[in-house]
């Protein structure tokens, strides 16, 4: 026969572990609500689907465990391999700029933690994302699968060439700073499609550019100064 004086403390232990977990989940939820209110809406983001996605995606799961308590701060955070997860506002801003909608197909260059890809996958039909650092791409892929994003594919490789098999795209989001706009990405944009890309020298202030394709015409507009990690190339 089992001894009740052992079962009761064990049950209490499990109950308190569950409630600590709940308190923590609640706490992250309220931090996320505050982030959306003070960093996203207060700064003029008004695209409904973007706001909803920023509210839904659990950003703390995309940062290394030791930085989880800082996940909802108003800044980028290191994710290893010298790379960063972008500041929440920048993620929302870039998302809103390409005006994604249900039914769209989007390409992201620079998977990193997978956070921007998850935000896009909440909004559109299909997301394709490319990461050049295998370890980052693989861990993002694992996490995104665990979170049941089955409308999303991760590829390890040099995003310079885009992803021809799935082109053309309604939108392309580049999250690393390139010296110039890669021509294959412009080619893989749909007629009427939009691309957002930071352009400029690495480790300096770059320009966030909005590229739009209308028939044969390509227009580029400089939106605001930003600082991103460099767009690197495979040797
Ligand atoms: N979107 C990411 C931000 C990651 S930082 C997030 O939400 O976390 C930019 C990422 O771009 C880095 O992980 C870097 O390794 C990757 N990168 C740089 N050059 C690349 C290239 N040519 N192709 C694909 N990924 C690239």
Short mmCIF file of C-alpha atoms in Angstrom, two decimals, residues 9-27:
data_model
loop_
_atom_site.label_atom_id
_atom_site.label_comp_id
_atom_site.label_asym_id
_atom_site.label_seq_id
_atom_site.Cartn_x
_atom_site.Cartn_y
_atom_site.Cartn_z
CA UNK A 9 3.62 16.22 -0.33
CA UNK A 10 4.25 14.94 -3.87
CA UNK A 11 0.82 16.13 -4.99
CA UNK A 12 1.40 19.50 -3.33
CA UNK A 13 4.73 19.81 -5.07
CA UNK A 14 3.17 19.12 -8.47
CA UNK A 15 0.32 21.56 -7.77
CA UNK A 16 2.68 24.34 -6.80
CA UNK A 17 4.90 23.71 -9.84
CA UNK A 18 1.82 23.97 -12.07
CA UNK A 19 0.73 27.21 -10.41
CA UNK A 20 4.22 28.73 -10.67
CA UNK A 21 4.08 27.89 -14.37
CA UNK A 22 0.64 29.54 -14.68
CA UNK A 23 1.75 32.65 -12.84
CA UNK A 24 4.74 32.88 -15.16
CA UNK A 25 2.60 32.42 -18.29
CA UNK A 26 0.21 35.10 -17.01
CA UNK A 27 3.15 37.38 -16.34
#
